[in-house]
Short mmCIF file of C-alpha atoms and ligand atoms in Angstrom, two decimals:
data_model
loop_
_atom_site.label_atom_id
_atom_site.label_comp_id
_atom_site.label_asym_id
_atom_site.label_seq_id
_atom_site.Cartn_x
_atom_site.Cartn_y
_atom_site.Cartn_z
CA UNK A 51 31.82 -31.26 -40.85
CA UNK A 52 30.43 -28.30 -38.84
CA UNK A 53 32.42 -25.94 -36.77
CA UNK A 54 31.08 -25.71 -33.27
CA UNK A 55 30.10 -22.02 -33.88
CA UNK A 56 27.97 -22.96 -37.00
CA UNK A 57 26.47 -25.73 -34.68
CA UNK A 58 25.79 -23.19 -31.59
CA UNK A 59 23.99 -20.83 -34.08
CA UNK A 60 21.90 -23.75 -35.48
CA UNK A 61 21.04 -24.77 -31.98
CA UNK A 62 20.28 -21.25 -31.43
CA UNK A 63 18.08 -21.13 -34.82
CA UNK A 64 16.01 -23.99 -33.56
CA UNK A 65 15.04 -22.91 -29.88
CA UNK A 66 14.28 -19.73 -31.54
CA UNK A 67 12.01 -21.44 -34.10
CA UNK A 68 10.64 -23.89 -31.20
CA UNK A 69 9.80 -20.28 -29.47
CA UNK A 70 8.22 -18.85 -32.44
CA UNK A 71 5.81 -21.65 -33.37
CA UNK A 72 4.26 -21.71 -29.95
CA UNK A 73 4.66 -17.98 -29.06
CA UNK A 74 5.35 -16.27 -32.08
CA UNK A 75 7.56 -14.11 -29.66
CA UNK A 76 9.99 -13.67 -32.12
CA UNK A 77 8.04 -12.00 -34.77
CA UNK A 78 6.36 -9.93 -32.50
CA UNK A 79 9.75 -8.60 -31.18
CA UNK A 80 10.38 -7.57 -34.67
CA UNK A 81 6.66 -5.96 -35.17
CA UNK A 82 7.93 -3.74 -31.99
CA UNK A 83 11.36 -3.25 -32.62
CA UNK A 84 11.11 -1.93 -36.32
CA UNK A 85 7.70 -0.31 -36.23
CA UNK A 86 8.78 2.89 -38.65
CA UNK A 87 8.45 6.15 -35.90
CA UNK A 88 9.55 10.11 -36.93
CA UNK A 89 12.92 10.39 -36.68
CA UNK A 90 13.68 14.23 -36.59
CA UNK A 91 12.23 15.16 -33.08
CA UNK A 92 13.14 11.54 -31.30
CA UNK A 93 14.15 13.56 -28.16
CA UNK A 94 10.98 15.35 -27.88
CA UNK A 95 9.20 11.48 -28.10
CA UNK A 96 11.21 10.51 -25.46
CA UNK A 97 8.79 11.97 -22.47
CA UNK A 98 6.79 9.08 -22.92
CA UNK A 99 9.16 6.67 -22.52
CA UNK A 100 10.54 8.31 -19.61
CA UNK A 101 6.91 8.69 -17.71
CA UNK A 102 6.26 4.69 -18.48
CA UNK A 103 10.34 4.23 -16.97
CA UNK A 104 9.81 6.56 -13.37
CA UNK A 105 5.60 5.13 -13.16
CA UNK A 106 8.05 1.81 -13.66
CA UNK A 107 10.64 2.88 -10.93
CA UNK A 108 7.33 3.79 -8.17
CA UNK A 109 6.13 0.37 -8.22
CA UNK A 110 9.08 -1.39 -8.30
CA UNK A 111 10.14 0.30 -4.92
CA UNK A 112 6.57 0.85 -4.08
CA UNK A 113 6.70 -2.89 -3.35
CA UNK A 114 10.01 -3.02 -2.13
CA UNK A 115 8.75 -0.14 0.85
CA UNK A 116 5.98 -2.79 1.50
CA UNK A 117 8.40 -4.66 3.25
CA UNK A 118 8.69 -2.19 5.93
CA UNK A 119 5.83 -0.11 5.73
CA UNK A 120 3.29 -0.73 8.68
CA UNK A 121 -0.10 1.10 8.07
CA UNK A 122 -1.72 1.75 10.84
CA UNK A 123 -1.69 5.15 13.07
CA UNK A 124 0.57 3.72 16.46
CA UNK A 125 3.47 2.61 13.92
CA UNK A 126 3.75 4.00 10.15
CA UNK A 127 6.18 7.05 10.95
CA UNK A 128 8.14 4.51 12.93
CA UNK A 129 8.32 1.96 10.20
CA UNK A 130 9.52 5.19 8.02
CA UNK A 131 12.04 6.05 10.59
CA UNK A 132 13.27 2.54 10.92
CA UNK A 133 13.41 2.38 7.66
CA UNK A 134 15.99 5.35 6.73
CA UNK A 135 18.20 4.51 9.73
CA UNK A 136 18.43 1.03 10.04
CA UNK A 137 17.31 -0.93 7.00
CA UNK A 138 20.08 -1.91 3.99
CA UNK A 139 19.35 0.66 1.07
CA UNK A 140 16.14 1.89 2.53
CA UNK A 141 17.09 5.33 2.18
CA UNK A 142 17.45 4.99 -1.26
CA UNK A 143 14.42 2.69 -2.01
CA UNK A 144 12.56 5.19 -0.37
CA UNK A 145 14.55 8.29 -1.88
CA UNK A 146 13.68 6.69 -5.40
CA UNK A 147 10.28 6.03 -4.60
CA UNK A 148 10.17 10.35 -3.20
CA UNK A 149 12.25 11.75 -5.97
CA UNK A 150 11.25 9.63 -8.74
CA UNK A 151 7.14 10.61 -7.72
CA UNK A 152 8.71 14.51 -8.25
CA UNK A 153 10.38 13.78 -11.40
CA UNK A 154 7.31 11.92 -12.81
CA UNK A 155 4.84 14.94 -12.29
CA UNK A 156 7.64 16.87 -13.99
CA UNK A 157 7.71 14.67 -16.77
CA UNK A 158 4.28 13.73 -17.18
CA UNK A 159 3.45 17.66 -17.34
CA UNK A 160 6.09 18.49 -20.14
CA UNK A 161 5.06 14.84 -22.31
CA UNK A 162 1.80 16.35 -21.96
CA UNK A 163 2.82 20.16 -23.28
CA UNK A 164 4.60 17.98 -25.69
CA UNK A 165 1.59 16.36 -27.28
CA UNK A 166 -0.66 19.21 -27.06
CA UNK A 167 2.06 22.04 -28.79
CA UNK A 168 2.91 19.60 -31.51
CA UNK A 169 -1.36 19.10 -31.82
CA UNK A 170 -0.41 15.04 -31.47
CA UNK A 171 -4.29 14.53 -30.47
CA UNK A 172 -5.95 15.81 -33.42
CA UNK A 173 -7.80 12.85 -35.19
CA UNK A 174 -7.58 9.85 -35.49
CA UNK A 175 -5.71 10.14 -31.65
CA UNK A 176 -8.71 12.03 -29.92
CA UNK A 177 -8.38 8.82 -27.56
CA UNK A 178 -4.91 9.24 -26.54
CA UNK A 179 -5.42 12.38 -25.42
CA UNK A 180 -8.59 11.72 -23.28
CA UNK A 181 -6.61 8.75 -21.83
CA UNK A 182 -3.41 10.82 -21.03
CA UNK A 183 -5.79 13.47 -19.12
CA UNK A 184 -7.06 10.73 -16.98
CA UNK A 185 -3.24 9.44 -16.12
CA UNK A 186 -2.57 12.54 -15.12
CA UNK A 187 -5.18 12.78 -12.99
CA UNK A 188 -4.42 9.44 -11.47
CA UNK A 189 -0.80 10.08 -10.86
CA UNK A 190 -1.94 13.49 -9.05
CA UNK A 191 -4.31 11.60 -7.04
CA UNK A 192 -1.47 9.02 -5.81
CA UNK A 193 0.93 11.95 -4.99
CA UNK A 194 -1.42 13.13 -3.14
CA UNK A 195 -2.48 9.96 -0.78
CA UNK A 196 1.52 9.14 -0.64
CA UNK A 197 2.28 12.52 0.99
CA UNK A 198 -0.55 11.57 3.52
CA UNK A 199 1.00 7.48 4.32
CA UNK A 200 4.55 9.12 5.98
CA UNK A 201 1.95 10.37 8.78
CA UNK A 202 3.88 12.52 9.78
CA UNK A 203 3.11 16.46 10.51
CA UNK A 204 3.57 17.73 7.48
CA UNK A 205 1.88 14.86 5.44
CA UNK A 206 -1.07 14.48 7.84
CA UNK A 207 -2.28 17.80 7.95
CA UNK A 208 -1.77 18.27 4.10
CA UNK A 209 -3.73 15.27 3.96
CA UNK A 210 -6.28 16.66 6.12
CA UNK A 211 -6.70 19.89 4.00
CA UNK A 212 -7.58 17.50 1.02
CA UNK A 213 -9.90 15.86 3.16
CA UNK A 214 -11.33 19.19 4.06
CA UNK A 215 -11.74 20.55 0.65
CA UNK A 216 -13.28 17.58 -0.34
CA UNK A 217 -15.92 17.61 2.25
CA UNK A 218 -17.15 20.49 0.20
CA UNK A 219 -17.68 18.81 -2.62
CA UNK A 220 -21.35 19.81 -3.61
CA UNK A 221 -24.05 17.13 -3.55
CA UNK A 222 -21.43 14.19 -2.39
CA UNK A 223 -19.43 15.95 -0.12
CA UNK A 224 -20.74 13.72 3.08
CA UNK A 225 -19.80 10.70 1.24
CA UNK A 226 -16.89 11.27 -0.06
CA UNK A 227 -15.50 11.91 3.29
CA UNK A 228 -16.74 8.65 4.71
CA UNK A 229 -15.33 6.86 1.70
CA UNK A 230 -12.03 8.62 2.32
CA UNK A 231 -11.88 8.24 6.32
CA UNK A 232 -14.00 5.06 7.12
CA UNK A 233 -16.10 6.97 8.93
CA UNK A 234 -16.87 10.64 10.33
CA UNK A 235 -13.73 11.31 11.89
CA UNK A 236 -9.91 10.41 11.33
CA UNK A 237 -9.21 7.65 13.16
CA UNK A 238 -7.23 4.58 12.80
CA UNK A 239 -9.37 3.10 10.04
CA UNK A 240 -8.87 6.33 7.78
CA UNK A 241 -4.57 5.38 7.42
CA UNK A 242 -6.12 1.85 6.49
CA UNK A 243 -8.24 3.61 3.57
CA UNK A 244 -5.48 6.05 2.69
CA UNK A 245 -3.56 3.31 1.95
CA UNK A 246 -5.59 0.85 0.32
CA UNK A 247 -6.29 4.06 -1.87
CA UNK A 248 -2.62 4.41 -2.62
CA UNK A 249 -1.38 1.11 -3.08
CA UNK A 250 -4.15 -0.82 -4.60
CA UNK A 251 -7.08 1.37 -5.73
CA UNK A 252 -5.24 3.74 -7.95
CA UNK A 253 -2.44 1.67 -9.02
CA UNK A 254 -5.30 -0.60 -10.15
CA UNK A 255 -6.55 2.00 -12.40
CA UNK A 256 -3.42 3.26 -13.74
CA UNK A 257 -1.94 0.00 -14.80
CA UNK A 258 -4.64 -0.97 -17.38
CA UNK A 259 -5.09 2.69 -18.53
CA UNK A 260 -1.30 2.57 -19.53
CA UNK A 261 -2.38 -0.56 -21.59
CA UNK A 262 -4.54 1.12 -23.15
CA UNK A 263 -2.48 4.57 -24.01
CA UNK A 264 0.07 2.01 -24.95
CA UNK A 265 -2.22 0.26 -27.61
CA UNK A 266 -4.00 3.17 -29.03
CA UNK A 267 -0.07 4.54 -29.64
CA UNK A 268 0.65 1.53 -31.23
CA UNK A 269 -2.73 1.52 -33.20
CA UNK A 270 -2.02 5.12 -34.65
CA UNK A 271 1.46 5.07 -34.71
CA UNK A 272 3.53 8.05 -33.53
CA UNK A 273 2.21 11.13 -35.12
CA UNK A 274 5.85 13.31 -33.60
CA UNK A 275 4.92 16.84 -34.81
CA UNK A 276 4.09 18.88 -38.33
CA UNK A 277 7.72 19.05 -39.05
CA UNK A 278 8.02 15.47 -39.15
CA UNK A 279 5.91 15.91 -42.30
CA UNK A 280 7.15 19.01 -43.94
CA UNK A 281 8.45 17.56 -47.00
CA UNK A 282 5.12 16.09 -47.97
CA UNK A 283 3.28 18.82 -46.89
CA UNK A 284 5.05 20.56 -49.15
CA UNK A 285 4.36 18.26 -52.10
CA UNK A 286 0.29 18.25 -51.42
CA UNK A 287 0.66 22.45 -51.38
CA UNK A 288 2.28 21.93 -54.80
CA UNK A 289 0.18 19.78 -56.17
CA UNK A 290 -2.89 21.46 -55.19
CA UNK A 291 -1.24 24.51 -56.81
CA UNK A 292 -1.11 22.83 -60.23
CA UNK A 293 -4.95 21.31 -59.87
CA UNK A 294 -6.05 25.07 -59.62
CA UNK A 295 -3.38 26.25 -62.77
CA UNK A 296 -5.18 23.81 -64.64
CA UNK A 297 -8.74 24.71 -63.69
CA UNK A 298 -7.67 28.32 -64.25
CA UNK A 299 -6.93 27.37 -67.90
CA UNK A 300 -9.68 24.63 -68.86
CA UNK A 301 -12.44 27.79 -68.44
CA UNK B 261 -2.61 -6.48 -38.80
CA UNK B 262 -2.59 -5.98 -42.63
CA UNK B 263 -5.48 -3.33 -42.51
CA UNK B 264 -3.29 -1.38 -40.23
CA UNK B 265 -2.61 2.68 -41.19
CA UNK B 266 -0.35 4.70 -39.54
CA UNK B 267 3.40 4.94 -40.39
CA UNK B 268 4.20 1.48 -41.19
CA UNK B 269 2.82 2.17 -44.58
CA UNK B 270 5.32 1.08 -47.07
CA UNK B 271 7.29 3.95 -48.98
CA UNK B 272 5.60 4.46 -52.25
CA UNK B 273 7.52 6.74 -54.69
CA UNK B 274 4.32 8.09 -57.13
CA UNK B 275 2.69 8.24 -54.29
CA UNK B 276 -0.34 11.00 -54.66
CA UNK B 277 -0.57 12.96 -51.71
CA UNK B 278 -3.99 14.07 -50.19
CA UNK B 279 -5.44 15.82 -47.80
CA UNK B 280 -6.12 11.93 -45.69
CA UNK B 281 -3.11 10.16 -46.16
CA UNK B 282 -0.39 13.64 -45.80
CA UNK B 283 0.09 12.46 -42.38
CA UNK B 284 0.34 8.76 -42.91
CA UNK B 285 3.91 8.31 -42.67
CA UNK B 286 6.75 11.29 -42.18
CA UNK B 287 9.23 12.26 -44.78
CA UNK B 288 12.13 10.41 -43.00
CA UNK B 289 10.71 7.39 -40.96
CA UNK B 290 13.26 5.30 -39.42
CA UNK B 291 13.08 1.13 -37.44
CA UNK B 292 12.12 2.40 -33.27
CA UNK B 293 15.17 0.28 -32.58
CA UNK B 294 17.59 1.07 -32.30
CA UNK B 295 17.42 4.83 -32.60
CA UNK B 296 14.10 5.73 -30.87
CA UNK B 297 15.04 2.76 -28.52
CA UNK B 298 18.83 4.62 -27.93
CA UNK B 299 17.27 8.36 -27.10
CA UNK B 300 14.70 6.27 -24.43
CA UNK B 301 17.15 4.30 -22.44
CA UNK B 302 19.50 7.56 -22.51
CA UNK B 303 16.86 9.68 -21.35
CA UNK B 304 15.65 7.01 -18.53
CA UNK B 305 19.44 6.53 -17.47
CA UNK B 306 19.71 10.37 -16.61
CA UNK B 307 16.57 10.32 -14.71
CA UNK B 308 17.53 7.01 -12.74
CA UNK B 309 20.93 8.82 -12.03
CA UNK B 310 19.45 11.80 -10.88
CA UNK B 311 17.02 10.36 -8.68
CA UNK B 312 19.11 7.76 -6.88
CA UNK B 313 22.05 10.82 -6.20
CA UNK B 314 19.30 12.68 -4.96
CA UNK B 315 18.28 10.08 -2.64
CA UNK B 316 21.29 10.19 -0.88
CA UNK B 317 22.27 14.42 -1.00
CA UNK B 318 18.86 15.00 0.04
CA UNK B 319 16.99 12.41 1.59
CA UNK B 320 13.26 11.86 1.27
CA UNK B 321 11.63 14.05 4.23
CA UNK B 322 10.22 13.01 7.27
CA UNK B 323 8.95 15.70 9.77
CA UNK B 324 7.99 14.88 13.29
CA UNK B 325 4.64 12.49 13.77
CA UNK B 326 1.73 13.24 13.66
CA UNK B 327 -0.01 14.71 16.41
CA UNK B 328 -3.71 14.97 16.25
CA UNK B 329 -4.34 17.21 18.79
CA UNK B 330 -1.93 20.20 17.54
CA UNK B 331 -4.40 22.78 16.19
CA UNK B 332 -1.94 25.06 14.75
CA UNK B 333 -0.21 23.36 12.06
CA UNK B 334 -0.17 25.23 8.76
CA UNK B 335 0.80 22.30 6.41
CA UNK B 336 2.47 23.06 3.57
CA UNK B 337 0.98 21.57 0.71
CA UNK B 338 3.65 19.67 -2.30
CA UNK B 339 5.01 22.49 -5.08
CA UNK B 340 2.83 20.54 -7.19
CA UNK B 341 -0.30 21.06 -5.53
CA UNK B 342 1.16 25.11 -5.08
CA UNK B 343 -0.82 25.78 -7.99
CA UNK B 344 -4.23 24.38 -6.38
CA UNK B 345 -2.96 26.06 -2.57
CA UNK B 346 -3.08 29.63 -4.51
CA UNK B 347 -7.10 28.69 -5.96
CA UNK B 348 -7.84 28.77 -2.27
CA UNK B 349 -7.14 31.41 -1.50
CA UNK B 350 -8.87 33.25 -4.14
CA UNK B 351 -11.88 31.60 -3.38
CA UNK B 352 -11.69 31.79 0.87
CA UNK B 353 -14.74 31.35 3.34
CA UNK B 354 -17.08 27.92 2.95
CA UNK B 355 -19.14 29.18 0.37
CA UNK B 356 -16.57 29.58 -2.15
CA UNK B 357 -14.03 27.08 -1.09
CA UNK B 358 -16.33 24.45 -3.48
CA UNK B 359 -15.68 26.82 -6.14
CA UNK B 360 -12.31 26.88 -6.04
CA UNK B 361 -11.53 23.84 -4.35
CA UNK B 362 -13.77 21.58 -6.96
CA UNK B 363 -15.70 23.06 -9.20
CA UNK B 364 -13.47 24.82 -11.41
CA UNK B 365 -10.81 22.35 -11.09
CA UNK B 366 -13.44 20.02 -12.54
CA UNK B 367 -14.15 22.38 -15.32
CA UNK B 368 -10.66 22.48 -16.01
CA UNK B 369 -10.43 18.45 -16.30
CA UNK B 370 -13.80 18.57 -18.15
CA UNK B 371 -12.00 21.02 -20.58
CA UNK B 372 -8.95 19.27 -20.73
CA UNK B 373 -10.49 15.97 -21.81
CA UNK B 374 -12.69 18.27 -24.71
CA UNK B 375 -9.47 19.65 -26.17
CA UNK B 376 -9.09 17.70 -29.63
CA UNK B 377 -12.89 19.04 -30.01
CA UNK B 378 -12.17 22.11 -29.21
CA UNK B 379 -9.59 22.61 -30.94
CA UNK B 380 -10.98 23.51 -34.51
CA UNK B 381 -7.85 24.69 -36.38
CA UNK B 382 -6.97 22.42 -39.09
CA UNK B 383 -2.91 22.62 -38.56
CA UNK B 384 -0.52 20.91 -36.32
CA UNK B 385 2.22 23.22 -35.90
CA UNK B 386 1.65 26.30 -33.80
CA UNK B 387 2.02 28.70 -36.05
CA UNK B 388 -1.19 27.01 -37.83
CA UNK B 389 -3.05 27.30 -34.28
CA UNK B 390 -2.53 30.53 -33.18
CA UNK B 391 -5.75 30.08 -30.80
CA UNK B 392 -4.42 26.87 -29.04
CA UNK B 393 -0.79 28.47 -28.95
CA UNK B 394 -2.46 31.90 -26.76
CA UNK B 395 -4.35 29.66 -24.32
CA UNK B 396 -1.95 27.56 -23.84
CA UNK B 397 0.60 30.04 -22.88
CA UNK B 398 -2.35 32.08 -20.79
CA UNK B 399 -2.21 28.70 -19.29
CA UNK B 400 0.94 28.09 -18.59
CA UNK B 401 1.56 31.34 -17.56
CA UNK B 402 -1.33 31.71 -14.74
CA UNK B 403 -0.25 27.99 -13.25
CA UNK B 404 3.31 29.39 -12.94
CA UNK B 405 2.54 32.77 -11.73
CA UNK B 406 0.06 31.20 -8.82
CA UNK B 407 2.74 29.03 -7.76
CA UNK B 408 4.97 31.99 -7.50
CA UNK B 409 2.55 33.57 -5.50
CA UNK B 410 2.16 30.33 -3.15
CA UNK B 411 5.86 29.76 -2.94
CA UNK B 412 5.96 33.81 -1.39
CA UNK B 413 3.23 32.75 0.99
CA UNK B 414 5.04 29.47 2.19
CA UNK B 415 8.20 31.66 2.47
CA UNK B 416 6.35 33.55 5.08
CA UNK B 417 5.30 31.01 7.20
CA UNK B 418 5.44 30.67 11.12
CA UNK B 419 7.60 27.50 11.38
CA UNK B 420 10.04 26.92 8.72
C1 HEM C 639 1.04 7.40 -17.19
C2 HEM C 639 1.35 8.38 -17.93
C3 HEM C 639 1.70 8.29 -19.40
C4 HEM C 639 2.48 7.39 -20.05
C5 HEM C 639 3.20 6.17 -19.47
C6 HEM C 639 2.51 7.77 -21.45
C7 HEM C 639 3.24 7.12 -22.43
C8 HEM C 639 3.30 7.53 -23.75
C9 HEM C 639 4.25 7.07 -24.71
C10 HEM C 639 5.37 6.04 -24.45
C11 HEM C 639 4.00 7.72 -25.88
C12 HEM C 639 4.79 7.62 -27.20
C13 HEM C 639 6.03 8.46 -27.14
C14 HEM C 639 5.77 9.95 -27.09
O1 HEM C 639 5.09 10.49 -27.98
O2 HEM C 639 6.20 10.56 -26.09
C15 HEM C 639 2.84 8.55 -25.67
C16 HEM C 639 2.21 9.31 -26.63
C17 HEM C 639 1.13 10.16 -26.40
N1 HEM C 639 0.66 10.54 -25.17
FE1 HEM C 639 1.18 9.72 -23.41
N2 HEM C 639 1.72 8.89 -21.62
C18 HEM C 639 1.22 9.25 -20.39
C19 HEM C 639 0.43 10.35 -20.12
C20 HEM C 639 -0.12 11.18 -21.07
C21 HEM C 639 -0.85 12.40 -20.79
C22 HEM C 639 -1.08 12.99 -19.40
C23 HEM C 639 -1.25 12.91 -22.00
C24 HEM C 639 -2.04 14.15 -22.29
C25 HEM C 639 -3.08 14.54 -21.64
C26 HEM C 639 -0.78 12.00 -23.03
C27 HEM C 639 -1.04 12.14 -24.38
C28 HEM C 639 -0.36 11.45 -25.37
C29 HEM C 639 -0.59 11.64 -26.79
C30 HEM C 639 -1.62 12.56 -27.45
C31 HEM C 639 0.34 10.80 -27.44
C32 HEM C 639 0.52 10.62 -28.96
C33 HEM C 639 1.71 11.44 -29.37
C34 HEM C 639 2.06 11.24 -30.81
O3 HEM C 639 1.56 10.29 -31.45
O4 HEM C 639 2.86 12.06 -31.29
N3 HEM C 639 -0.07 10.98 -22.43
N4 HEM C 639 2.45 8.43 -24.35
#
């Protein structure tokens, strides 16, 4: 005779086991959830985490503003407008989406200070580092092109300083201003291309990219920093010390 | 899986350590859940907390629309672009604004993405790079200082 708790937890054991043969879900959430990491500096590690949670947070309510958001030149401030005053939580889908893109260049700056004071991209994670450089230079590039989609004053002539700068660019300047405006001049079809930049183009980028910081972490393992390693360190010093007592004495 | 390196070594006491396998694992490894797991999900709550009271106490700007035909808007650029504002105007007029307004911000990703070559000192800590340490501060400290300098400027401005 089984209790109904021993038969819940065998009913449990089973759809588990069903799961695992054709998934093998289960044992991969153990691969991730007892991977050994440093222990000693685990808030320093957390800057990662936190950049994947607010890059998480922008397109969650990225999407959610795409409700509302209208991208063309006659009504994209209004659509903002509308959407601060009259829509259900649309100031604070789009307050997220504002504060959360502030807090992620924050964090993204100090995860990267992080890796490079505790020297986290020395070999064998060369790659991680050359990865992280071009998140960062993704998530600059989608602050920037956001600022420009409120088209509003400040926004659109911020916007048109980038645009102006990069007309300078040498060699390509010409076309990267045609590629950034649809054409010679900002018109209608250049909010079209600012947005298509911001919501597909770079997101489209970043997402694999993340992938593939994500896997070359998981590859490596976390390195943390020196003092993670101290004690053995230590031991390697010591034996090294001994190899060259015992040379001194075999001449 | 089974060729993997990294810290999911298992502990071995004799172990001899060398020069390749010092960093393999730390000294005092411990299972990502729950305590690396804990820290994350702590740290993300804060931020989620902050940003959604922010949301509401200060509201996500929205100046007047755009109007194409104003001429004299200064824009103000975001304080994290302060840093890149301040580069132009070290580097005014249209022959230098591709100096200062590309090229050496392409140098500087160039170098960025070079920095575990450049970077010849064997250590990890600091105090084993004393190189990396100075430009990195020299860094920091020039980024921080030119915003300083921007935020002064933006201070000044016609319209508030
Ligand atoms: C989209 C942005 C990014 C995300 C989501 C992200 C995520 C992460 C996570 C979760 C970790 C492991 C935890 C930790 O060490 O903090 C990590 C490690 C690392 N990240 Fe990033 N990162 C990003 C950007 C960057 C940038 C900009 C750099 C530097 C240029 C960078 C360089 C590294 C390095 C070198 C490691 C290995 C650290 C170690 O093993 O100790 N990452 N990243």
């Amino acid at each position: 005779m089984s209790s109904n708790r021993t038969r819940a937890a065998r009913l449990g054991r089973s759809a588990l086991d069903w799961l695992e043969e054709r998934t093998s879900i289960v044992s991969m959430a153990e691969h991730f959830l007892y991977e050994p990491v440093p222990s000693r500096g685990r808030w320093l590690y957390t800057l990662g985490s936190a950049t994947l949670f607010l890059i998480t947070l922008q397109f969650l309510t990225g999407i959610l503003l795409l409700f509302y958001y209208v991208p063309t030149t006659d009504h994209a401030w209004d659509s903002i407008y509308y959407m601060m005053s009259q829509v259900y939580f649309g100031k604070l889908i789009r307050g997220i989406h504002f504060w959360s893109a502030n807090a992620l260049i924050v964090v993204i700056g100090l995860h990267m200070m992080r890796t490079f004071l505790s020297g986290a991209y020395k070999r064998p994670r060369e790659m991680n580092w050359v990865v992280g450089v071009f998140l960062i230079f993704i998530v600059t590039f989608l602050a920037f092109t956001g600022y420009g989609l409120r088209w509003d004053q400040e926004g659109f002539w911020a916007w048109e300083v980038g645009v102006m700068i990069a007309s300078y660019t040498p060699l390509i300047g010409d076309w990267v201003v045609t590629f950034l405006l649809g054409g010679d001049t900002i018109g209608p079809a250049s909010l079209s291309r600012l947005f298509a930049i911001h919501v597909w183009l770079l997101p489209a980028l970043l997402a694999p990219l993340i992938g593939v910081h994500l896997f070359l972490l998981r590859k490596h393992g976390e390195f943390g920093s020196e003092f993670e390693y101290s004690e053995r360190l230590a031991r390697l010093r010591e034996r090294r010390r001994l190899e060259g007592y015992a040379e001194e004495e075999e001449q | 899986m089974e060729t993997r390196r990294g810290p999911a070594r298992p502990v071995e006491d004799g172990e001899v350590i060398t020069e390749e396998n010092v960093y393999e694992r730390p000294d005092r490894p411990m299972a990502f859940f729950p305590g690396q797991v804990v820290a994350d999900l702590t740290v993300s709550a804060v931020l989620l907390g902050v940003v959604v009271a922010l949301s509401y106490l200060v509201p996500a700007p929205l100046t007047e629309p755009a109007d194409l035909s104003t001429t004299s808007y200064v824009p103000r650029p975001e304080w994290f672009f302060f840093f890149y504002d301040q580069m132009l105007m070290f580097f005014p007029g249209s022959l230098l604004i591709p100096v200062g307004g590309v090229v050496i911000p392409l140098l500087f990703f160039l170098l960025l993405l070079a920095v575990p070559w450049l970077d010849r000192e064997p250590g990890h800590s600091l105090s084993r790079r004393p190189f990396a340490a100075v430009v990195a501060f020299l860094i920091v400290l020039a980024v921080v200082l030119n915003m300083l300098l921007t935020l002064v400027r933006i201070l000044n401005f016609p319209q508030s």
